[in-house]
PDB file of C-alpha atoms in Angstrom:
ATOM      1  CA  MET A   1     -26.396  38.369 -47.506  1.00 56.00           C
ATOM      2  CA  ALA A   2     -24.678  39.895 -44.483  1.00 62.00           C
ATOM      3  CA  THR A   3     -26.083  43.001 -42.912  1.00 63.00           C
ATOM      4  CA  ARG A   4     -24.045  45.837 -41.529  1.00 65.00           C
ATOM      5  CA  LYS A   5     -24.297  46.866 -37.894  1.00 60.00           C
ATOM      6  CA  SER A   6     -25.531  50.302 -37.169  1.00 61.00           C
ATOM      7  CA  ALA A   7     -23.402  52.822 -35.296  1.00 60.00           C
ATOM      8  CA  SER A   8     -25.565  52.583 -32.156  1.00 58.00           C
ATOM      9  CA  ALA A   9     -25.175  48.780 -32.013  1.00 58.00           C
ATOM     10  CA  LYS A  10     -21.394  49.164 -32.217  1.00 57.00           C
ATOM     11  CA  ARG A  11     -21.384  51.626 -29.308  1.00 57.00           C
ATOM     12  CA  THR A  12     -23.424  49.378 -26.963  1.00 56.00           C
ATOM     13  CA  THR A  13     -21.199  46.390 -27.731  1.00 57.00           C
ATOM     14  CA  ALA A  14     -18.094  48.444 -26.996  1.00 56.00           C
ATOM     15  CA  ARG A  15     -19.622  49.659 -23.720  1.00 56.00           C
ATOM     16  CA  ARG A  16     -20.425  46.085 -22.592  1.00 56.00           C
ATOM     17  CA  THR A  17     -16.917  44.799 -23.266  1.00 56.00           C
ATOM     18  CA  ALA A  18     -15.393  47.804 -21.497  1.00 55.00           C
ATOM     19  CA  SER A  19     -17.514  47.250 -18.390  1.00 54.00           C
ATOM     20  CA  ARG A  20     -16.672  43.539 -18.415  1.00 55.00           C
ATOM     21  CA  ALA A  21     -12.967  44.263 -18.626  1.00 54.00           C
ATOM     22  CA  SER A  22     -13.107  46.688 -15.702  1.00 54.00           C
ATOM     23  CA  THR A  23     -14.762  44.162 -13.359  1.00 57.00           C
ATOM     24  CA  ARG A  24     -12.108  41.489 -13.906  1.00 55.00           C
ATOM     25  CA  ARG A  25      -9.507  41.027 -11.232  1.00 56.00           C
ATOM     26  CA  SER A  26      -5.912  41.197 -12.246  1.00 55.00           C
ATOM     27  CA  THR A  27      -3.821  38.109 -11.744  1.00 54.00           C
ATOM     28  CA  SER A  28      -0.766  38.119  -9.522  1.00 55.00           C
ATOM     29  CA  SER A  29       2.684  38.487 -10.982  1.00 56.00           C
ATOM     30  CA  THR A  30       3.752  34.987  -9.924  1.00 60.00           C
ATOM     31  CA  GLY A  31       1.468  33.372 -12.473  1.00 58.00           C
ATOM     32  CA  ARG A  32       0.025  30.782 -10.073  1.00 57.00           C
ATOM     33  CA  ARG A  33      -3.413  29.659 -11.071  1.00 58.00           C
ATOM     34  CA  ARG A  34      -5.963  28.000  -8.908  1.00 57.00           C
ATOM     35  CA  THR A  35      -6.726  24.467 -10.034  1.00 56.00           C
ATOM     36  CA  PRO A  36     -10.288  23.567 -11.006  1.00 59.00           C
ATOM     37  CA  SER A  37     -10.535  21.148  -8.086  1.00 61.00           C
ATOM     38  CA  GLY A  38      -9.587  23.911  -5.643  1.00 62.00           C
ATOM     39  CA  SER A  39      -6.638  22.109  -4.100  1.00 68.00           C
ATOM     40  CA  LEU A  40      -4.297  24.154  -1.957  1.00 78.00           C
ATOM     41  CA  TYR A  41      -1.053  22.537  -3.074  1.00 75.00           C
ATOM     42  CA  PRO A  42       0.373  22.597  -6.573  1.00 76.00           C
ATOM     43  CA  ARG A  43       0.306  19.358  -8.488  1.00 74.00           C
ATOM     44  CA  ARG A  44       3.537  17.376  -8.448  1.00 75.00           C
ATOM     45  CA  ARG A  45       5.038  16.286 -11.706  1.00 73.00           C
ATOM     46  CA  ALA A  46       5.209  12.544 -12.213  1.00 71.00           C
ATOM     47  CA  SER A  47       8.772  11.329 -11.833  1.00 76.00           C
ATOM     48  CA  ARG A  48      10.456   8.630 -13.833  1.00 78.00           C
ATOM     49  CA  PRO A  49      11.123   5.318 -12.072  1.00 79.00           C
ATOM     50  CA  GLY A  50      14.475   5.116 -10.330  1.00 88.00           C
ATOM     51  CA  LEU A  51      17.240   2.558 -10.569  1.00 87.00           C
ATOM     52  CA  PRO A  52      15.958   0.200  -7.806  1.00 86.00           C
ATOM     53  CA  THR A  53      12.583  -0.028  -9.535  1.00 89.00           C
ATOM     54  CA  THR A  54      14.208  -0.804 -12.854  1.00 90.00           C
ATOM     55  CA  VAL A  55      16.519  -3.453 -11.360  1.00 92.00           C
ATOM     56  CA  GLY A  56      13.619  -5.035  -9.477  1.00 92.00           C
ATOM     57  CA  THR A  57      11.561  -5.222 -12.638  1.00 92.00           C
ATOM     58  CA  ALA A  58      14.431  -6.827 -14.529  1.00 93.00           C
ATOM     59  CA  LEU A  59      15.034  -9.414 -11.791  1.00 93.00           C
ATOM     60  CA  GLY A  60      11.318 -10.198 -11.598  1.00 92.00           C
ATOM     61  CA  THR A  61      11.204 -10.731 -15.348  1.00 94.00           C
ATOM     62  CA  LEU A  62      14.169 -13.115 -15.160  1.00 92.00           C
ATOM     63  CA  VAL A  63      12.596 -15.096 -12.307  1.00 88.00           C
ATOM     64  CA  VAL A  64       9.282 -15.442 -14.125  1.00 90.00           C
ATOM     65  CA  THR A  65      10.887 -16.572 -17.371  1.00 92.00           C
ATOM     66  CA  THR A  66      13.048 -19.066 -15.467  1.00 88.00           C
ATOM     67  CA  LEU A  67      10.026 -20.479 -13.649  1.00 85.00           C
ATOM     68  CA  LEU A  68       8.100 -20.805 -16.885  1.00 89.00           C
ATOM     69  CA  ASP A  69      10.967 -22.762 -18.455  1.00 91.00           C
ATOM     70  CA  LEU A  70      11.234 -25.237 -15.542  1.00 90.00           C
ATOM     71  CA  SER A  71       9.433 -28.571 -15.418  1.00 92.00           C
ATOM     72  CA  TRP A  72       6.704 -29.137 -12.847  1.00 91.00           C
ATOM     73  CA  PRO A  73       8.806 -31.271 -10.465  1.00 93.00           C
ATOM     74  CA  MET A  74      11.509 -28.595 -10.446  1.00 92.00           C
ATOM     75  CA  ARG A  75       8.914 -25.862  -9.815  1.00 89.00           C
ATOM     76  CA  LEU A  76       7.494 -27.794  -6.869  1.00 92.00           C
ATOM     77  CA  LEU A  77      10.986 -28.440  -5.504  1.00 93.00           C
ATOM     78  CA  LEU A  78      11.809 -24.746  -5.764  1.00 89.00           C
ATOM     79  CA  ILE A  79       8.560 -23.752  -4.032  1.00 90.00           C
ATOM     80  CA  GLY A  80       9.283 -26.251  -1.226  1.00 95.00           C
ATOM     81  CA  LEU A  81      12.808 -24.883  -0.860  1.00 95.00           C
ATOM     82  CA  VAL A  82      11.531 -21.302  -0.597  1.00 92.00           C
ATOM     83  CA  LEU A  83       8.926 -22.337   2.018  1.00 96.00           C
ATOM     84  CA  ALA A  84      11.538 -24.251   4.054  1.00 97.00           C
ATOM     85  CA  LEU A  85      13.915 -21.271   3.979  1.00 96.00           C
ATOM     86  CA  GLY A  86      11.100 -18.945   5.046  1.00 96.00           C
ATOM     87  CA  LEU A  87      10.121 -21.214   7.950  1.00 96.00           C
ATOM     88  CA  ALA A  88      13.763 -21.508   9.048  1.00 97.00           C
ATOM     89  CA  TYR A  89      14.094 -17.715   8.968  1.00 96.00           C
ATOM     90  CA  VAL A  90      10.948 -17.205  11.076  1.00 96.00           C
ATOM     91  CA  LEU A  91      12.080 -19.809  13.620  1.00 95.00           C
ATOM     92  CA  TRP A  92      15.560 -18.270  13.779  1.00 95.00           C
ATOM     93  CA  ARG A  93      14.168 -14.767  14.362  1.00 96.00           C
ATOM     94  CA  HIS A  94      11.872 -15.973  17.190  1.00 94.00           C
ATOM     95  CA  ARG A  95      14.254 -18.502  18.747  1.00 93.00           C
ATOM     96  CA  ALA A  96      14.472 -16.581  22.050  1.00 91.00           C
ATOM     97  CA  GLU A  97      10.682 -16.537  22.451  1.00 93.00           C
ATOM     98  CA  ILE A  98      10.427 -20.227  21.589  1.00 90.00           C
ATOM     99  CA  THR A  99      13.065 -21.271  24.151  1.00 91.00           C
ATOM    100  CA  ALA A 100      11.474 -19.044  26.819  1.00 90.00           C
ATOM    101  CA  ALA A 101       8.060 -20.591  26.185  1.00 88.00           C
ATOM    102  CA  ALA A 102       9.526 -24.112  26.327  1.00 87.00           C
ATOM    103  CA  ALA A 103      11.269 -23.397  29.672  1.00 86.00           C
ATOM    104  CA  GLN A 104       8.066 -22.226  31.408  1.00 84.00           C
ATOM    105  CA  PRO A 105       5.763 -24.837  32.897  1.00 72.00           C
ATOM    106  CA  ASP A 106       2.486 -25.141  31.047  1.00 63.00           C
ATOM    107  CA  ALA A 107      -0.169 -23.169  32.955  1.00 57.00           C
ATOM    108  CA  ALA A 108      -3.063 -24.968  31.262  1.00 56.00           C
ATOM    109  CA  ALA A 109      -2.158 -28.452  32.522  1.00 57.00           C
ATOM    110  CA  PRO A 110      -1.970 -28.894  36.312  1.00 51.00           C
ATOM    111  CA  ALA A 111       1.127 -30.553  37.797  1.00 59.00           C
ATOM    112  CA  GLU A 112      -0.924 -33.184  39.662  1.00 64.00           C
ATOM    113  CA  PRO A 113      -4.476 -34.455  39.158  1.00 66.00           C
ATOM    114  CA  VAL A 114      -7.259 -32.586  40.945  1.00 69.00           C
ATOM    115  CA  ASP A 115     -10.554 -34.038  42.164  1.00 69.00           C
ATOM    116  CA  PRO A 116     -13.252 -31.981  40.354  1.00 70.00           C
ATOM    117  CA  ALA A 117     -15.785 -32.427  43.209  1.00 74.00           C
ATOM    118  CA  THR A 118     -13.610 -31.097  46.024  1.00 76.00           C
ATOM    119  CA  GLY A 119     -10.903 -29.190  44.124  1.00 70.00           C
ATOM    120  CA  THR A 120      -8.143 -30.976  46.062  1.00 74.00           C
ATOM    121  CA  PRO A 121      -5.697 -33.632  44.905  1.00 70.00           C
ATOM    122  CA  PRO A 122      -6.759 -37.224  45.671  1.00 67.00           C
ATOM    123  CA  PRO A 123      -4.920 -39.144  48.398  1.00 70.00           C
ATOM    124  CA  PRO A 124      -1.856 -41.073  47.207  1.00 69.00           C
ATOM    125  CA  ASP A 125      -3.333 -44.525  48.022  1.00 73.00           C
ATOM    126  CA  ALA A 126      -6.666 -43.899  46.208  1.00 62.00           C
ATOM    127  CA  PRO A 127      -7.283 -46.055  43.112  1.00 65.00           C
ATOM    128  CA  THR A 128      -7.315 -44.245  39.808  1.00 63.00           C
ATOM    129  CA  THR A 129     -10.339 -44.555  37.570  1.00 60.00           C
ATOM    130  CA  PRO A 130      -9.930 -45.166  33.847  1.00 57.00           C
TER     131      PRO A 130
END
């Protein structure tokens, strides 16, 4: 059976809630709340994927289904073709560096043989050793 509260118990409860309400700070009129993590910037809403993402996904799906339908020799031929095109592209992009490196004399190999003991080239009439 429920008991009734006395008048003095009601008064102390009312006093506690009144004191609690007076110590609360009022919120600003903008309605911005601080996040629990304490971040300084508001959280951005997740956006839907755009058209390029959707088109890329569709093309990727078509490529995968096409590759799965191909036989193994055709898959290997296609992989070889893609690798050859990639190598040709890299060589074409660096063609100036390749021709410049081919035109320079190789610094690692000396132009004429050098005697390791003296550091000078051997005389022209000296026999060569195998």
